[in-house]
């Protein structure tokens, strides 16, 4: 086993970390409220006060919370190698798209600056890191042998 392979987290650890992060981030946003959470992203006040925008943001972060819970369950209980491989492939495709959407809307060189300020790049970076970690398992599951 190579030195770098030993440094990388296992399937279980990866899924529990990403799932846990999604749960914490989404719960924080939902508990703080849409207006307070989206203010740092330069969302205009008229839009923040819209019940349609609030409904859409609640849906997005509820979805993120559920995705985090599902990833934690998969990480904790998945033992079948084929299941691990195919769920990793499906989530990789989803995360590639999430990463694209996050960067596309960010206030960065590659974004449209739909959301303003340096905070707008943070979701894109989180999505990119999750995508990179999931990519490792989308092509092979090479867990270390249990001792």
GROMACS .gro file of N, CA and C in nm:
model
  441
    1UNK      N    1   0.085  -0.118   0.000
    1UNK     CA    2   0.000   0.000   0.000
    1UNK      C    3   0.089   0.124   0.000
    2UNK      N    4   0.061   0.215  -0.089
    2UNK     CA    5   0.146   0.333  -0.099
    2UNK      C    6   0.119   0.430   0.016
    3UNK      N    7   0.215   0.516   0.035
    3UNK     CA    8   0.207   0.616   0.142
    3UNK      C    9   0.084   0.705   0.124
    4UNK      N   10   0.058   0.752   0.001
    4UNK     CA   11  -0.054   0.842  -0.024
    4UNK      C   12  -0.189   0.772  -0.006
    5UNK      N   13  -0.196   0.645  -0.045
    5UNK     CA   14  -0.321   0.571  -0.031
    5UNK      C   15  -0.359   0.557   0.116
    6UNK      N   16  -0.259   0.543   0.202
    6UNK     CA   17  -0.285   0.532   0.346
    6UNK      C   18  -0.336   0.664   0.403
    7UNK      N   19  -0.300   0.777   0.341
    7UNK     CA   20  -0.344   0.908   0.389
    7UNK      C   21  -0.489   0.938   0.350
    8UNK      N   22  -0.538   0.876   0.243
    8UNK     CA   23  -0.673   0.903   0.195
    8UNK      C   24  -0.776   0.834   0.284
    9UNK      N   25  -0.888   0.901   0.308
    9UNK     CA   26  -0.990   0.838   0.392
    9UNK      C   27  -1.058   0.721   0.322
   10UNK      N   28  -1.109   0.629   0.401
   10UNK     CA   29  -1.180   0.513   0.348
   10UNK      C   30  -1.317   0.555   0.296
   11UNK      N   31  -1.386   0.463   0.232
   11UNK     CA   32  -1.522   0.486   0.183
   11UNK      C   33  -1.610   0.534   0.298
   12UNK      N   34  -1.610   0.459   0.407
   12UNK     CA   35  -1.695   0.494   0.524
   12UNK      C   36  -1.662   0.634   0.574
   13UNK      N   37  -1.536   0.662   0.595
   13UNK     CA   38  -1.495   0.793   0.647
   13UNK      C   39  -1.534   0.905   0.551
   14UNK      N   40  -1.512   0.884   0.422
   14UNK     CA   41  -1.546   0.985   0.321
   14UNK      C   42  -1.695   1.016   0.324
   15UNK      N   43  -1.776   0.912   0.320
   15UNK     CA   44  -1.921   0.933   0.317
   15UNK      C   45  -1.973   0.994   0.447
   16UNK      N   46  -1.918   0.952   0.561
   16UNK     CA   47  -1.961   1.010   0.688
   16UNK      C   48  -1.919   1.157   0.699
   17UNK      N   49  -1.798   1.190   0.651
   17UNK     CA   50  -1.752   1.329   0.656
   17UNK      C   51  -1.834   1.420   0.565
   18UNK      N   52  -1.853   1.378   0.439
   18UNK     CA   53  -1.929   1.461   0.346
   18UNK      C   54  -2.075   1.472   0.392
   19UNK      N   55  -2.134   1.358   0.430
   19UNK     CA   56  -2.272   1.360   0.477
   19UNK      C   57  -2.288   1.446   0.601
   20UNK      N   58  -2.197   1.431   0.696
   20UNK     CA   59  -2.201   1.512   0.818
   20UNK      C   60  -2.185   1.660   0.789
   21UNK      N   61  -2.095   1.692   0.698
   21UNK     CA   62  -2.075   1.833   0.659
   21UNK      C   63  -2.203   1.890   0.598
   22UNK      N   64  -2.266   1.814   0.509
   22UNK     CA   65  -2.392   1.860   0.447
   22UNK      C   66  -2.500   1.880   0.552
   23UNK      N   67  -2.509   1.790   0.649
   23UNK     CA   68  -2.608   1.803   0.755
   23UNK      C   69  -2.582   1.930   0.836
   24UNK      N   70  -2.458   1.951   0.877
   24UNK     CA   71  -2.424   2.068   0.958
   24UNK      C   72  -2.447   2.199   0.883
   25UNK      N   73  -2.400   2.205   0.758
   25UNK     CA   74  -2.416   2.329   0.680
   25UNK      C   75  -2.562   2.361   0.655
   26UNK      N   76  -2.639   2.263   0.612
   26UNK     CA   77  -2.779   2.288   0.580
   26UNK      C   78  -2.860   2.318   0.707
   27UNK      N   79  -2.836   2.244   0.814
   27UNK     CA   80  -2.907   2.271   0.940
   27UNK      C   81  -2.877   2.411   0.990
   28UNK      N   82  -2.751   2.454   0.979
   28UNK     CA   83  -2.712   2.589   1.020
   28UNK      C   84  -2.789   2.695   0.942
   29UNK      N   85  -2.798   2.677   0.811
   29UNK     CA   86  -2.869   2.773   0.727
   29UNK      C   87  -3.018   2.773   0.759
   30UNK      N   88  -3.078   2.656   0.774
   30UNK     CA   89  -3.221   2.648   0.803
   30UNK      C   90  -3.253   2.705   0.941
   31UNK      N   91  -3.167   2.681   1.039
   31UNK     CA   92  -3.191   2.734   1.173
   31UNK      C   93  -3.171   2.885   1.181
   32UNK      N   94  -3.075   2.937   1.107
   32UNK     CA   95  -3.050   3.082   1.107
   32UNK      C   96  -3.157   3.158   1.030
   33UNK      N   97  -3.218   3.092   0.932
   33UNK     CA   98  -3.319   3.157   0.850
   33UNK      C   99  -3.260   3.199   0.716
   34UNK      N  100  -3.347   3.204   0.616
   34UNK     CA  101  -3.303   3.234   0.480
   34UNK      C  102  -3.240   3.372   0.469
   35UNK      N  103  -3.307   3.474   0.521
   35UNK     CA  104  -3.256   3.611   0.507
   35UNK      C  105  -3.118   3.627   0.568
   36UNK      N  106  -3.103   3.580   0.690
   36UNK     CA  107  -2.973   3.594   0.758
   36UNK      C  108  -2.865   3.513   0.689
   37UNK      N  109  -2.900   3.397   0.638
   37UNK     CA  110  -2.801   3.309   0.574
   37UNK      C  111  -2.758   3.358   0.437
   38UNK      N  112  -2.848   3.420   0.363
   38UNK     CA  113  -2.818   3.459   0.225
   38UNK      C  114  -2.768   3.603   0.212
   39UNK      N  115  -2.774   3.681   0.320
   39UNK     CA  116  -2.726   3.820   0.316
   39UNK      C  117  -2.581   3.834   0.270
   40UNK      N  118  -2.488   3.750   0.320
   40UNK     CA  119  -2.348   3.764   0.277
   40UNK      C  120  -2.325   3.740   0.128
   41UNK      N  121  -2.424   3.685   0.060
   41UNK     CA  122  -2.409   3.655  -0.082
   41UNK      C  123  -2.462   3.766  -0.171
   42UNK      N  124  -2.493   3.881  -0.113
   42UNK     CA  125  -2.536   3.996  -0.192
   42UNK      C  126  -2.672   3.981  -0.258
   43UNK      N  127  -2.759   3.900  -0.198
   43UNK     CA  128  -2.894   3.884  -0.253
   43UNK      C  129  -2.973   4.011  -0.220
   44UNK      N  130  -3.035   4.074  -0.319
   44UNK     CA  131  -3.110   4.197  -0.294
   44UNK      C  132  -3.222   4.176  -0.191
   45UNK      N  133  -3.246   4.279  -0.109
   45UNK     CA  134  -3.345   4.270  -0.002
   45UNK      C  135  -3.483   4.234  -0.054
   46UNK      N  136  -3.521   4.287  -0.168
   46UNK     CA  137  -3.654   4.258  -0.224
   46UNK      C  138  -3.667   4.108  -0.253
   47UNK      N  139  -3.561   4.047  -0.298
   47UNK     CA  140  -3.563   3.904  -0.326
   47UNK      C  141  -3.562   3.823  -0.196
   48UNK      N  142  -3.480   3.868  -0.099
   48UNK     CA  143  -3.474   3.800   0.030
   48UNK      C  144  -3.611   3.797   0.098
   49UNK      N  145  -3.689   3.903   0.079
   49UNK     CA  146  -3.821   3.914   0.143
   49UNK      C  147  -3.930   3.838   0.067
   50UNK      N  148  -3.897   3.785  -0.049
   50UNK     CA  149  -3.997   3.714  -0.129
   50UNK      C  150  -4.026   3.576  -0.071
   51UNK      N  151  -4.154   3.543  -0.053
   51UNK     CA  152  -4.187   3.409  -0.003
   51UNK      C  153  -4.147   3.300  -0.103
   52UNK      N  154  -4.139   3.333  -0.231
   52UNK     CA  155  -4.098   3.236  -0.332
   52UNK      C  156  -3.951   3.200  -0.317
   53UNK      N  157  -3.869   3.303  -0.293
   53UNK     CA  158  -3.725   3.280  -0.274
   53UNK      C  159  -3.703   3.200  -0.146
   54UNK      N  160  -3.772   3.237  -0.040
   54UNK     CA  161  -3.758   3.166   0.086
   54UNK      C  162  -3.797   3.020   0.069
   55UNK      N  163  -3.907   2.995  -0.002
   55UNK     CA  164  -3.952   2.858  -0.026
   55UNK      C  165  -3.847   2.779  -0.105
   56UNK      N  166  -3.790   2.841  -0.208
   56UNK     CA  167  -3.689   2.773  -0.291
   56UNK      C  168  -3.564   2.741  -0.210
   57UNK      N  169  -3.519   2.834  -0.129
   57UNK     CA  170  -3.399   2.812  -0.048
   57UNK      C  171  -3.425   2.705   0.058
   58UNK      N  172  -3.544   2.707   0.119
   58UNK     CA  173  -3.578   2.602   0.215
   58UNK      C  174  -3.574   2.466   0.147
   59UNK      N  175  -3.626   2.457   0.025
   59UNK     CA  176  -3.626   2.330  -0.047
   59UNK      C  177  -3.483   2.285  -0.075
   60UNK      N  178  -3.399   2.375  -0.121
   60UNK     CA  179  -3.260   2.341  -0.155
   60UNK      C  180  -3.186   2.288  -0.032
   61UNK      N  181  -3.198   2.358   0.081
   61UNK     CA  182  -3.123   2.316   0.198
   61UNK      C  183  -3.186   2.198   0.271
   62UNK      N  184  -3.317   2.178   0.255
   62UNK     CA  185  -3.378   2.055   0.306
   62UNK      C  186  -3.327   1.936   0.224
   63UNK      N  187  -3.318   1.956   0.092
   63UNK     CA  188  -3.263   1.852   0.005
   63UNK      C  189  -3.118   1.820   0.046
   64UNK      N  190  -3.039   1.921   0.075
   64UNK     CA  191  -2.900   1.901   0.115
   64UNK      C  192  -2.894   1.825   0.248
   65UNK      N  193  -2.985   1.856   0.339
   65UNK     CA  194  -2.992   1.786   0.467
   65UNK      C  195  -3.024   1.638   0.446
   66UNK      N  196  -3.121   1.609   0.362
   66UNK     CA  197  -3.159   1.470   0.333
   66UNK      C  198  -3.044   1.397   0.263
   67UNK      N  199  -2.980   1.463   0.166
   67UNK     CA  200  -2.866   1.402   0.098
   67UNK      C  201  -2.756   1.369   0.199
   68UNK      N  202  -2.730   1.457   0.291
   68UNK     CA  203  -2.630   1.431   0.395
   68UNK      C  204  -2.667   1.311   0.480
   69UNK      N  205  -2.793   1.301   0.519
   69UNK     CA  206  -2.837   1.186   0.598
   69UNK      C  207  -2.823   1.055   0.520
   70UNK      N  208  -2.862   1.057   0.392
   70UNK     CA  209  -2.850   0.937   0.309
   70UNK      C  210  -2.703   0.897   0.294
   71UNK      N  211  -2.616   0.995   0.273
   71UNK     CA  212  -2.473   0.963   0.259
   71UNK      C  213  -2.417   0.904   0.388
   72UNK      N  214  -2.462   0.953   0.503
   72UNK     CA  215  -2.417   0.897   0.630
   72UNK      C  216  -2.464   0.753   0.646
   73UNK      N  217  -2.588   0.726   0.610
   73UNK     CA  218  -2.640   0.589   0.619
   73UNK      C  219  -2.561   0.497   0.526
   74UNK      N  220  -2.537   0.541   0.403
   74UNK     CA  221  -2.459   0.462   0.308
   74UNK      C  222  -2.319   0.437   0.362
   75UNK      N  223  -2.256   0.541   0.412
   75UNK     CA  224  -2.121   0.527   0.466
   75UNK      C  225  -2.114   0.432   0.583
   76UNK      N  226  -2.216   0.435   0.667
   76UNK     CA  227  -2.216   0.352   0.786
   76UNK      C  228  -2.249   0.205   0.757
   77UNK      N  229  -2.340   0.182   0.661
   77UNK     CA  230  -2.392   0.047   0.647
   77UNK      C  231  -2.362  -0.025   0.515
   78UNK      N  232  -2.318   0.045   0.413
   78UNK     CA  233  -2.291  -0.021   0.284
   78UNK      C  234  -2.171  -0.114   0.297
   79UNK      N  235  -2.190  -0.238   0.259
   79UNK     CA  236  -2.081  -0.335   0.262
   79UNK      C  237  -2.056  -0.397   0.125
   80UNK      N  238  -2.159  -0.402   0.042
   80UNK     CA  239  -2.149  -0.462  -0.090
   80UNK      C  240  -2.063  -0.372  -0.181
   81UNK      N  241  -1.958  -0.429  -0.238
   81UNK     CA  242  -1.866  -0.351  -0.320
   81UNK      C  243  -1.934  -0.293  -0.445
   82UNK      N  244  -2.024  -0.371  -0.507
   82UNK     CA  245  -2.095  -0.320  -0.626
   82UNK      C  246  -2.183  -0.200  -0.589
   83UNK      N  247  -2.250  -0.207  -0.474
   83UNK     CA  248  -2.331  -0.094  -0.428
   83UNK      C  249  -2.244   0.029  -0.405
   84UNK      N  250  -2.132   0.011  -0.338
   84UNK     CA  251  -2.041   0.122  -0.313
   84UNK      C  252  -1.994   0.186  -0.444
   85UNK      N  253  -1.960   0.102  -0.540
   85UNK     CA  254  -1.911   0.150  -0.669
   85UNK      C  255  -2.019   0.228  -0.742
   86UNK      N  256  -2.141   0.174  -0.752
   86UNK     CA  257  -2.246   0.238  -0.830
   86UNK      C  258  -2.305   0.360  -0.760
   87UNK      N  259  -2.314   0.358  -0.628
   87UNK     CA  260  -2.363   0.477  -0.558
   87UNK      C  261  -2.259   0.589  -0.570
   88UNK      N  262  -2.132   0.553  -0.570
   88UNK     CA  263  -2.026   0.653  -0.587
   88UNK      C  264  -2.031   0.713  -0.727
   89UNK      N  265  -2.059   0.632  -0.826
   89UNK     CA  266  -2.070   0.683  -0.963
   89UNK      C  267  -2.189   0.777  -0.977
   90UNK      N  268  -2.302   0.737  -0.922
   90UNK     CA  269  -2.422   0.822  -0.929
   90UNK      C  270  -2.399   0.955  -0.857
   91UNK      N  271  -2.341   0.948  -0.737
   91UNK     CA  272  -2.316   1.071  -0.662
   91UNK      C  273  -2.206   1.155  -0.725
   92UNK      N  274  -2.111   1.092  -0.793
   92UNK     CA  275  -2.009   1.170  -0.864
   92UNK      C  276  -2.073   1.253  -0.974
   93UNK      N  277  -2.162   1.191  -1.052
   93UNK     CA  278  -2.230   1.265  -1.159
   93UNK      C  279  -2.309   1.382  -1.100
   94UNK      N  280  -2.384   1.356  -0.993
   94UNK     CA  281  -2.461   1.462  -0.928
   94UNK      C  282  -2.369   1.573  -0.877
   95UNK      N  283  -2.259   1.535  -0.814
   95UNK     CA  284  -2.168   1.635  -0.758
   95UNK      C  285  -2.091   1.712  -0.866
   96UNK      N  286  -2.064   1.649  -0.978
   96UNK     CA  287  -2.005   1.725  -1.089
   96UNK      C  288  -2.099   1.837  -1.132
   97UNK      N  289  -2.227   1.806  -1.139
   97UNK     CA  290  -2.326   1.907  -1.177
   97UNK      C  291  -2.342   2.012  -1.068
   98UNK      N  292  -2.348   1.971  -0.940
   98UNK     CA  293  -2.356   2.067  -0.830
   98UNK      C  294  -2.235   2.162  -0.831
   99UNK      N  295  -2.117   2.106  -0.855
   99UNK     CA  296  -1.996   2.187  -0.858
   99UNK      C  297  -2.002   2.289  -0.971
  100UNK      N  298  -2.046   2.243  -1.088
  100UNK     CA  299  -2.062   2.334  -1.202
  100UNK      C  300  -2.159   2.448  -1.165
  101UNK      N  301  -2.273   2.415  -1.109
  101UNK     CA  302  -2.372   2.517  -1.073
  101UNK      C  303  -2.317   2.615  -0.970
  102UNK      N  304  -2.246   2.564  -0.869
  102UNK     CA  305  -2.190   2.651  -0.766
  102UNK      C  306  -2.085   2.746  -0.823
  103UNK      N  307  -1.996   2.696  -0.907
  103UNK     CA  308  -1.896   2.784  -0.967
  103UNK      C  309  -1.960   2.881  -1.065
  104UNK      N  310  -2.057   2.836  -1.143
  104UNK     CA  311  -2.122   2.918  -1.245
  104UNK      C  312  -2.190   3.040  -1.181
  105UNK      N  313  -2.247   3.026  -1.062
  105UNK     CA  314  -2.318   3.136  -0.997
  105UNK      C  315  -2.229   3.219  -0.904
  106UNK      N  316  -2.104   3.176  -0.885
  106UNK     CA  317  -2.016   3.243  -0.789
  106UNK      C  318  -1.958   3.373  -0.845
  107UNK      N  319  -1.907   3.451  -0.753
  107UNK     CA  320  -1.839   3.577  -0.787
  107UNK      C  321  -1.691   3.545  -0.803
  108UNK      N  322  -1.659   3.473  -0.911
  108UNK     CA  323  -1.522   3.430  -0.937
  108UNK      C  324  -1.491   3.450  -1.085
  109UNK      N  325  -1.371   3.418  -1.123
  109UNK     CA  326  -1.328   3.432  -1.262
  109UNK      C  327  -1.415   3.350  -1.356
  110UNK      N  328  -1.461   3.233  -1.312
  110UNK     CA  329  -1.541   3.146  -1.396
  110UNK      C  330  -1.691   3.162  -1.374
  111UNK      N  331  -1.730   3.250  -1.282
  111UNK     CA  332  -1.871   3.265  -1.247
  111UNK      C  333  -1.937   3.388  -1.307
  112UNK      N  334  -2.068   3.392  -1.290
  112UNK     CA  335  -2.148   3.504  -1.340
  112UNK      C  336  -2.171   3.610  -1.234
  113UNK      N  337  -2.127   3.586  -1.112
  113UNK     CA  338  -2.146   3.676  -0.998
  113UNK      C  339  -2.294   3.697  -0.966
  114UNK      N  340  -2.373   3.593  -0.991
  114UNK     CA  341  -2.513   3.598  -0.949
  114UNK      C  342  -2.517   3.623  -0.798
  115UNK      N  343  -2.433   3.551  -0.724
  115UNK     CA  344  -2.415   3.576  -0.582
  115UNK      C  345  -2.284   3.651  -0.566
  116UNK      N  346  -2.285   3.755  -0.485
  116UNK     CA  347  -2.172   3.848  -0.475
  116UNK      C  348  -2.080   3.813  -0.358
  117UNK      N  349  -1.956   3.855  -0.373
  117UNK     CA  350  -1.859   3.849  -0.265
  117UNK      C  351  -1.783   3.718  -0.256
  118UNK      N  352  -1.678   3.722  -0.175
  118UNK     CA  353  -1.593   3.604  -0.160
  118UNK      C  354  -1.667   3.485  -0.100
  119UNK      N  355  -1.771   3.508  -0.022
  119UNK     CA  356  -1.848   3.398   0.037
  119UNK      C  357  -1.913   3.312  -0.070
  120UNK      N  358  -1.936   3.368  -0.188
  120UNK     CA  359  -2.004   3.294  -0.294
  120UNK      C  360  -1.919   3.180  -0.351
  121UNK      N  361  -1.789   3.183  -0.326
  121UNK     CA  362  -1.701   3.079  -0.377
  121UNK      C  363  -1.693   2.960  -0.279
  122UNK      N  364  -1.727   2.982  -0.154
  122UNK     CA  365  -1.717   2.876  -0.053
  122UNK      C  366  -1.801   2.753  -0.088
  123UNK      N  367  -1.930   2.768  -0.126
  123UNK     CA  368  -2.005   2.648  -0.165
  123UNK      C  369  -1.941   2.573  -0.283
  124UNK      N  370  -1.885   2.647  -0.377
  124UNK     CA  371  -1.821   2.584  -0.492
  124UNK      C  372  -1.697   2.505  -0.450
  125UNK      N  373  -1.620   2.558  -0.359
  125UNK     CA  374  -1.501   2.488  -0.311
  125UNK      C  375  -1.540   2.362  -0.234
  126UNK      N  376  -1.643   2.372  -0.151
  126UNK     CA  377  -1.691   2.255  -0.077
  126UNK      C  378  -1.738   2.148  -0.175
  127UNK      N  379  -1.814   2.188  -0.276
  127UNK     CA  380  -1.863   2.093  -0.376
  127UNK      C  381  -1.747   2.029  -0.452
  128UNK      N  382  -1.645   2.108  -0.485
  128UNK     CA  383  -1.529   2.055  -0.557
  128UNK      C  384  -1.454   1.952  -0.473
  129UNK      N  385  -1.434   1.981  -0.345
  129UNK     CA  386  -1.364   1.887  -0.257
  129UNK      C  387  -1.445   1.758  -0.244
  130UNK      N  388  -1.576   1.770  -0.224
  130UNK     CA  389  -1.661   1.650  -0.215
  130UNK      C  390  -1.653   1.570  -0.345
  131UNK      N  391  -1.655   1.638  -0.458
  131UNK     CA  392  -1.648   1.571  -0.589
  131UNK      C  393  -1.517   1.495  -0.604
  132UNK      N  394  -1.408   1.556  -0.565
  132UNK     CA  395  -1.277   1.491  -0.575
  132UNK      C  396  -1.272   1.366  -0.488
  133UNK      N  397  -1.323   1.375  -0.366
  133UNK     CA  398  -1.321   1.259  -0.277
  133UNK      C  399  -1.413   1.148  -0.329
  134UNK      N  400  -1.529   1.185  -0.385
  134UNK     CA  401  -1.620   1.084  -0.440
  134UNK      C  402  -1.562   1.019  -0.565
  135UNK      N  403  -1.487   1.094  -0.643
  135UNK     CA  404  -1.428   1.040  -0.767
  135UNK      C  405  -1.337   0.921  -0.737
  136UNK      N  406  -1.273   0.924  -0.625
  136UNK     CA  407  -1.183   0.813  -0.588
  136UNK      C  408  -1.257   0.680  -0.585
  137UNK      N  409  -1.383   0.682  -0.542
  137UNK     CA  410  -1.460   0.558  -0.528
  137UNK      C  411  -1.547   0.527  -0.648
  138UNK      N  412  -1.554   0.616  -0.744
  138UNK     CA  413  -1.639   0.594  -0.861
  138UNK      C  414  -1.576   0.498  -0.962
  139UNK      N  415  -1.448   0.471  -0.947
  139UNK     CA  416  -1.379   0.387  -1.044
  139UNK      C  417  -1.329   0.257  -0.984
  140UNK      N  418  -1.304   0.257  -0.854
  140UNK     CA  419  -1.267   0.132  -0.787
  140UNK      C  420  -1.283   0.151  -0.636
  141UNK      N  421  -1.318   0.043  -0.572
  141UNK     CA  422  -1.328   0.043  -0.426
  141UNK      C  423  -1.213  -0.042  -0.376
  142UNK      N  424  -1.114   0.022  -0.321
  142UNK     CA  425  -0.996  -0.051  -0.274
  142UNK      C  426  -0.973  -0.021  -0.128
  143UNK      N  427  -1.065  -0.069  -0.047
  143UNK     CA  428  -1.055  -0.048   0.096
  143UNK      C  429  -0.939  -0.130   0.154
  144UNK      N  430  -0.874  -0.078   0.256
  144UNK     CA  431  -0.769  -0.157   0.320
  144UNK      C  432  -0.830  -0.280   0.388
  145UNK      N  433  -0.752  -0.384   0.394
  145UNK     CA  434  -0.800  -0.508   0.458
  145UNK      C  435  -0.823  -0.483   0.607
  146UNK      N  436  -0.930  -0.545   0.658
  146UNK     CA  437  -0.959  -0.530   0.801
  146UNK      C  438  -0.866  -0.620   0.880
  147UNK      N  439  -0.817  -0.567   0.991
  147UNK     CA  440  -0.724  -0.647   1.071
  147UNK      C  441  -0.794  -0.713   1.186
   0.00000   0.00000   0.00000
